[in-house]
N, CA, C and O of each residue as an XYZ file, in Angstrom:
500
protein
N      12.343     -1.894    -43.773
C      13.710     -2.148    -43.359
C      14.382     -0.818    -43.023
O      14.278      0.152    -43.775
N      15.054     -0.789    -41.915
C      15.725      0.425    -41.471
C      17.072      0.583    -42.175
O      17.710     -0.409    -42.527
N      17.502      1.820    -42.379
C      18.840      2.017    -42.957
C      19.913      1.396    -42.053
O      19.730      1.256    -40.844
N      21.005      1.041    -42.661
C      22.085      0.362    -41.934
C      22.606      1.199    -40.770
O      23.066      0.643    -39.773
N      22.542      2.525    -40.880
C      23.026      3.366    -39.777
C      22.187      3.196    -38.521
O      22.674      3.430    -37.415
N      20.927      2.789    -38.677
C      20.095      2.538    -37.500
C      20.547      1.299    -36.737
O      20.115      1.076    -35.605
N      21.413      0.492    -37.347
C      22.003     -0.652    -36.658
C      23.434     -0.344    -36.211
O      23.842     -0.717    -35.111
N      24.187      0.335    -37.070
C      25.604      0.568    -36.782
C      25.831      1.569    -35.657
O      26.719      1.374    -34.827
N      25.046      2.629    -35.621
C      25.226      3.636    -34.568
C      24.956      3.046    -33.187
O      25.791      3.201    -32.296
N      23.814      2.368    -32.971
C      23.622      1.783    -31.637
C      24.647      0.698    -31.314
O      25.052      0.551    -30.161
N      25.070     -0.065    -32.334
C      26.100     -1.071    -32.082
C      27.400     -0.409    -31.643
O      28.025     -0.851    -30.679
N      27.810      0.642    -32.337
C      29.068      1.324    -31.999
C      29.020      1.898    -30.585
O      29.979      1.767    -29.824
N      27.906      2.530    -30.239
C      27.775      3.098    -28.892
C      27.767      1.989    -27.851
O      28.452      2.087    -26.833
N      26.990      0.924    -28.101
C      26.942     -0.201    -27.161
C      28.300     -0.881    -27.030
O      28.696     -1.266    -25.930
N      29.011     -1.031    -28.136
C      30.323     -1.673    -28.100
C      31.289     -0.860    -27.244
O      32.001     -1.409    -26.403
N      31.308      0.442    -27.465
C      32.169      1.329    -26.684
C      31.793      1.275    -25.202
O      32.665      1.150    -24.342
N      30.493      1.372    -24.906
C      30.025      1.359    -23.518
C      30.314      0.020    -22.844
O      30.722     -0.017    -21.683
N      30.105     -1.066    -23.561
C      30.378     -2.392    -22.999
C      31.865     -2.552    -22.707
O      32.244     -3.124    -21.685
N      32.692     -2.054    -23.589
C      34.136     -2.079    -23.343
C      34.504     -1.316    -22.088
O      35.360     -1.749    -21.317
N      33.854     -0.173    -21.883
C      34.107      0.626    -20.679
C      33.664     -0.127    -19.427
O      34.382     -0.144    -18.427
N      32.479     -0.754    -19.478
C      31.978     -1.510    -18.318
C      32.958     -2.613    -17.942
O      33.311     -2.763    -16.772
N      33.397     -3.386    -18.934
C      34.304     -4.491    -18.631
C      35.706     -4.015    -18.275
O      36.417     -4.702    -17.542
N      36.116     -2.863    -18.773
C      37.381     -2.273    -18.318
C      37.285     -1.959    -16.831
O      38.243     -2.159    -16.084
N      36.122     -1.466    -16.404
C      35.904     -1.197    -14.982
C      35.966     -2.459    -14.142
O      36.563     -2.471    -13.066
N      35.345     -3.519    -14.639
C      35.375     -4.794    -13.912
C      36.807     -5.307    -13.799
O      37.226     -5.770    -12.738
N      37.548     -5.222    -14.886
C      38.944     -5.658    -14.852
C      39.789     -4.755    -13.966
O      40.727     -5.223    -13.321
N      39.467     -3.462    -13.925
C      40.174     -2.530    -13.043
C      39.941     -2.909    -11.584
O      40.880     -2.922    -10.788
N      38.703     -3.215    -11.234
C      38.384     -3.601     -9.855
C      39.168     -4.849     -9.456
O      39.664     -4.943     -8.333
N      39.278     -5.804    -10.376
C      39.978     -7.052    -10.057
C      41.491     -6.946    -10.217
O      42.213     -7.897     -9.917
N      41.976     -5.798    -10.686
C      43.417     -5.605    -10.834
C      43.993     -6.197    -12.098
O      45.206     -6.386    -12.187
N      43.151     -6.497    -13.088
C      43.624     -7.111    -14.322
C      43.675     -6.145    -15.502
O      44.166     -6.512    -16.570
N      43.185     -4.931    -15.336
C      43.202     -3.945    -16.418
C      44.547     -3.228    -16.410
O      44.876     -2.533    -15.448
N      45.317     -3.391    -17.466
C      46.664     -2.814    -17.575
C      47.466     -3.045    -16.286
O      47.873     -2.086    -15.631
N      47.692     -4.310    -15.923
C      48.303     -4.618    -14.628
C      49.696     -4.034    -14.427
O      50.046     -3.667    -13.305
N      50.490     -3.939    -15.470
C      51.842     -3.391    -15.323
C      51.783     -1.876    -15.168
O      52.423     -1.308    -14.282
N      51.013     -1.231    -16.031
C      50.942      0.225    -16.017
C      50.249      0.762    -14.766
O      50.601      1.839    -14.284
N      49.283      0.037    -14.242
C      48.529      0.501    -13.070
C      48.924     -0.227    -11.785
O      48.173     -0.213    -10.810
N      50.089     -0.859    -11.778
C      50.531     -1.641    -10.615
C      50.569     -0.807     -9.344
O      50.185     -1.292     -8.280
N      51.016      0.419     -9.433
C      51.081      1.289     -8.253
C      49.697      1.525     -7.669
O      49.515      1.483     -6.452
N      48.733      1.772     -8.528
C      47.354      1.987     -8.057
C      46.820      0.722     -7.402
O      46.174      0.782     -6.356
N      47.090     -0.428     -8.023
C      46.585     -1.686     -7.474
C      47.187     -2.003     -6.106
O      46.501     -2.549     -5.242
N      48.452     -1.669     -5.903
C      49.083     -1.978     -4.615
C      48.702     -0.979     -3.528
O      48.764     -1.305     -2.343
N      48.313      0.224     -3.914
C      47.986      1.245     -2.906
C      46.493      1.380     -2.629
O      46.099      2.138     -1.744
N      45.663      0.661     -3.367
C      44.215      0.733     -3.135
C      43.646     -0.664     -2.937
O      44.186     -1.652     -3.434
N      42.543     -0.720     -2.199
C      41.852     -2.003     -2.050
C      40.726     -2.083     -3.080
O      40.472     -1.120     -3.804
N      40.058     -3.226     -3.140
C      39.030     -3.410     -4.165
C      37.828     -2.490     -3.954
O      37.176     -2.109     -4.926
N      37.523     -2.129     -2.718
C      36.409     -1.216     -2.463
C      36.701      0.170     -3.045
O      35.826      0.788     -3.651
N      37.909      0.647     -2.865
C      38.307      1.936     -3.436
C      38.294      1.872     -4.958
O      37.819      2.795     -5.619
N      38.819      0.777     -5.513
C      38.810      0.618     -6.966
C      37.385      0.517     -7.498
O      37.103      0.979     -8.604
N      36.486     -0.083     -6.722
C      35.079     -0.155     -7.130
C      34.475      1.237     -7.212
O      33.778      1.556     -8.175
N      34.734      2.062     -6.215
C      34.214      3.437     -6.223
C      34.763      4.214     -7.418
O      34.027      4.941     -8.085
N      36.046      4.056     -7.681
C      36.664      4.740     -8.821
C      36.041      4.256    -10.131
O      35.705      5.058    -11.001
N      35.892      2.941    -10.259
C      35.342      2.371    -11.493
C      33.896      2.800    -11.719
O      33.506      3.095    -12.849
N      33.104      2.836    -10.656
C      31.706      3.250    -10.806
C      31.628      4.692    -11.279
O      30.878      5.011    -12.201
N      32.405      5.561    -10.647
C      32.356      6.981    -11.007
C      32.917      7.269    -12.399
O      32.331      8.035    -13.163
N      34.044      6.659    -12.720
C      34.727      7.004    -13.964
C      34.363      6.126    -15.157
O      34.515      6.550    -16.302
N      33.887      4.914    -14.905
C      33.654      3.994    -16.016
C      32.210      3.501    -16.107
O      31.554      3.692    -17.131
N      31.719      2.874    -15.056
C      30.410      2.235    -15.125
C      29.272      3.232    -15.307
O      28.391      3.012    -16.138
N      29.275      4.316    -14.551
C      28.195      5.302    -14.669
C      28.152      5.935    -16.064
O      27.079      5.984    -16.665
N      29.277      6.420    -16.599
C      29.218      6.965    -17.962
C      28.803      5.923    -19.009
O      28.078      6.239    -19.953
N      29.268      4.685    -18.836
C      28.895      3.630    -19.781
C      27.393      3.372    -19.738
O      26.760      3.193    -20.778
N      26.826      3.353    -18.541
C      25.381      3.149    -18.430
C      24.602      4.308    -19.031
O      23.517      4.105    -19.575
N      25.133      5.507    -18.942
C      24.488      6.646    -19.606
C      24.486      6.455    -21.122
O      23.497      6.760    -21.790
N      25.587      5.952    -21.658
C      25.643      5.688    -23.097
C      24.644      4.608    -23.506
O      23.951      4.747    -24.514
N      24.573      3.541    -22.730
C      23.636      2.462    -23.041
C      22.198      2.961    -22.935
O      21.359      2.615    -23.767
N      21.909      3.769    -21.921
C      20.549      4.307    -21.794
C      20.228      5.255    -22.947
O      19.074      5.351    -23.364
N      21.231      5.954    -23.464
C      21.034      6.804    -24.640
C      20.569      5.965    -25.830
O      19.665      6.362    -26.565
N      21.192      4.808    -26.010
C      20.808      3.924    -27.112
C      19.367      3.461    -26.929
O      18.586      3.486    -27.880
N      19.007      3.040    -25.722
C      17.639      2.579    -25.475
C      16.628      3.712    -25.626
O      15.478      3.469    -25.992
N      17.041      4.933    -25.351
C      16.137      6.085    -25.461
C      15.910      6.485    -26.915
O      14.805      6.886    -27.279
N      16.938      6.382    -27.742
C      16.882      6.919    -29.095
C      16.709      5.888    -30.207
O      16.577      6.257    -31.373
N      16.708      4.612    -29.863
C      16.521      3.563    -30.856
C      15.500      2.570    -30.318
O      15.300      2.488    -29.106
N      14.853      1.813    -31.200
C      13.909      0.802    -30.718
C      14.598     -0.192    -29.776
O      15.777     -0.507    -29.937
N      13.843     -0.672    -28.802
C      14.401     -1.602    -27.810
C      14.956     -2.860    -28.463
O      15.936     -3.427    -27.980
N      14.341     -3.301    -29.555
C      14.846     -4.501    -30.234
C      16.259     -4.268    -30.767
O      17.123     -5.134    -30.636
N      16.491     -3.124    -31.356
C      17.826     -2.804    -31.879
C      18.803     -2.578    -30.732
O      19.921     -3.095    -30.754
N      18.389     -1.814    -29.738
C      19.264     -1.525    -28.597
C      19.663     -2.805    -27.871
O      20.833     -2.994    -27.540
N      18.699     -3.677    -27.624
C      18.971     -4.902    -26.874
C      19.872     -5.868    -27.607
O      20.842     -6.376    -27.044
N      19.553     -6.123    -28.863
C      20.334     -7.110    -29.608
C      21.736     -6.585    -29.927
O      22.699     -7.350    -29.880
N      21.868     -5.297    -30.250
C      23.220     -4.770    -30.487
C      24.045     -4.797    -29.202
O      25.267     -4.935    -29.250
N      23.385     -4.666    -28.067
C      24.082     -4.782    -26.785
C      24.565     -6.219    -26.574
O      25.691     -6.435    -26.127
N      23.724     -7.192    -26.892
C      24.117     -8.600    -26.744
C      25.311     -8.914    -27.647
O      26.261     -9.570    -27.219
N      25.260     -8.447    -28.887
C      26.378     -8.678    -29.807
C      27.660     -8.050    -29.253
O      28.731     -8.653    -29.316
N      27.542     -6.850    -28.717
C      28.703     -6.173    -28.126
C      29.288     -6.978    -26.977
O      30.505     -7.139    -26.879
N      28.422     -7.481    -26.110
C      28.885     -8.267    -24.959
C      29.604     -9.529    -25.429
O      30.662     -9.869    -24.900
N      29.045    -10.222    -26.411
C      29.669    -11.449    -26.916
C      31.073    -11.152    -27.454
O      32.021    -11.879    -27.158
N      31.198    -10.094    -28.236
C      32.503     -9.756    -28.815
C      33.495     -9.327    -27.731
O      34.634     -9.794    -27.713
N      33.070     -8.448    -26.836
C      33.963     -7.952    -25.774
C      34.418     -9.096    -24.872
O      35.601     -9.186    -24.543
N      33.498     -9.971    -24.468
C      33.881    -11.079    -23.586
C      34.831    -12.047    -24.284
O      35.712    -12.621    -23.645
N      34.659    -12.229    -25.573
C      35.586    -13.079    -26.319
C      36.976    -12.445    -26.352
O      37.981    -13.124    -26.143
N      37.023    -11.157    -26.613
C      38.310    -10.447    -26.626
C      38.984    -10.529    -25.257
O      40.184    -10.789    -25.168
N      38.214    -10.309    -24.192
C      38.773    -10.371    -22.835
C      39.319    -11.764    -22.536
O      40.416    -11.901    -21.995
N      38.555    -12.795    -22.887
C      39.007    -14.167    -22.629
C      40.310    -14.459    -23.360
O      41.219    -15.073    -22.801
N      40.398    -14.019    -24.604
C      41.611    -14.260    -25.389
C      42.801    -13.514    -24.787
O      43.892    -14.073    -24.674
N      42.593    -12.257    -24.400
C      43.702    -11.445    -23.886
C      44.108    -11.811    -22.457
O      45.295    -11.982    -22.178
N      43.145    -11.933    -21.562
C      43.455    -12.169    -20.147
C      43.919    -13.603    -19.905
O      44.884    -13.837    -19.179
N      43.223    -14.559    -20.520
C      43.549    -15.965    -20.279
C      44.577    -16.518    -21.262
O      44.887    -17.709    -21.235
N      45.105    -15.653    -22.131
C      46.095    -16.063    -23.132
C      45.634    -17.266    -23.950
O      46.388    -18.213    -24.171
N      44.392    -17.206    -24.390
C      43.839    -18.280    -25.210
C      44.271    -18.057    -26.654
O      44.166    -16.950    -27.182
N      44.747    -19.102    -27.269
C      45.118    -19.007    -28.681
C      43.850    -19.037    -29.519
O      42.987    -19.895    -29.333
N      43.753    -18.096    -30.437
C      42.594    -18.066    -31.326
C      42.724    -19.221    -32.310
O      43.755    -19.396    -32.958
N      41.654    -20.002    -32.405
C      41.649    -21.108    -33.352
C      40.361    -21.070    -34.170
O      39.497    -20.220    -33.954
N      40.250    -21.983    -35.090
C      39.100    -22.017    -35.987
C      37.792    -22.186    -35.228
O      36.791    -21.563    -35.583
N      37.781    -23.004    -34.205
C      36.562    -23.239    -33.437
C      36.077    -21.964    -32.756
O      34.876    -21.692    -32.740
N      36.982    -21.191    -32.203
C      36.603    -19.929    -31.556
C      36.034    -18.964    -32.589
O      35.010    -18.327    -32.342
N      36.676    -18.854    -33.722
C      36.200    -17.942    -34.764
C      34.829    -18.376    -35.270
O      33.932    -17.544    -35.411
N      34.655    -19.663    -35.543
C      33.359    -20.164    -36.015
C      32.284    -19.931    -34.964
O      31.174    -19.512    -35.296
N      32.599    -20.196    -33.704
C      31.629    -19.984    -32.624
C      31.225    -18.521    -32.521
O      30.046    -18.213    -32.351
N      32.186    -17.628    -32.620
C      31.898    -16.196    -32.552
C      31.047    -15.753    -33.741
O      30.091    -14.994    -33.578
N      31.394    -16.222    -34.920
C      30.611    -15.875    -36.116
C      29.186    -16.413    -35.998
O      28.237    -15.720    -36.362
N      29.024    -17.632    -35.498
C      27.681    -18.199    -35.322
C      26.867    -17.409    -34.301
O      25.680    -17.158    -34.512
N      27.496    -17.021    -33.203
C      26.785    -16.243    -32.180
C      26.347    -14.890    -32.733
O      25.212    -14.466    -32.516
N      27.241    -14.215    -33.442
C      26.903    -12.914    -34.028
C      25.846    -13.079    -35.117
O      24.933    -12.260    -35.228
N      25.966    -14.129    -35.914
C      24.974    -14.378    -36.965
C      23.598    -14.642    -36.373
O      22.596    -14.132    -36.874
N      23.545    -15.433    -35.316
C      22.258    -15.716    -34.669
C      21.639    -14.438    -34.119
O      20.439    -14.214    -34.279
N      22.435    -13.608    -33.478
C      21.925    -12.332    -32.949
C      21.490    -11.408    -34.081
O      20.474    -10.724    -33.965
N      22.243    -11.384    -35.162
C      21.888    -10.541    -36.306
C      20.595    -11.021    -36.954
O      19.756    -10.209    -37.345
N      20.431    -12.324    -37.068
C      19.198    -12.897    -37.610
C      18.015    -12.533    -36.718
O      16.945    -12.179    -37.211
N      18.209    -12.621    -35.417
C      17.173    -12.220    -34.470
C      16.840    -10.745    -34.645
O      15.667    -10.372    -34.685
N      17.849     -9.917    -34.747
C      17.649     -8.477    -34.916
C      16.864     -8.173    -36.185
O      15.925     -7.377    -36.162
N      17.244     -8.798    -37.281
C      16.535     -8.554    -38.540
C      15.074     -8.972    -38.446
O      14.201     -8.293    -38.985
N      14.801    -10.072    -37.773
C      13.416    -10.527    -37.639
C      12.617     -9.682    -36.656
O      11.407     -9.526    -36.823
N      13.263     -9.141    -35.648
C      12.555     -8.276    -34.699
C      12.211     -6.922    -35.302
O      11.247     -6.281    -34.884
N      12.989     -6.487    -36.277
C      12.775     -5.152    -36.843
C      12.021     -5.175    -38.169
O      11.952     -4.154    -38.853
N      11.471     -6.288    -38.532
C      10.679     -6.359    -39.780
C       9.361     -5.688    -39.600
O       8.559     -5.643    -40.532
């Protein structure tokens, strides 16, 4: 069994990188900080925002994710990435779509994370 830091470090890096990737996607669509970045959204088209997002967000995030795959076993890197995506997408859905958090959402999220964690533990035995 690997020490807990062998799971937490790749998860933290993947979580941060996944957040950056989805911030870029939301920036391209004009949904990332819409009030604060309104001037940028009105003066640029989606192609320009895509170029900005790739250079400033997506490329660095992919470097972080590749760092995890390079320095940790693929089983840990992959599953911690999946857990990160599930959490980030849930947060985005709640914030962007103004979804009220309810018991079903929390239970579903806990079940998804538990299933991924169970998979991770079995892959690293």
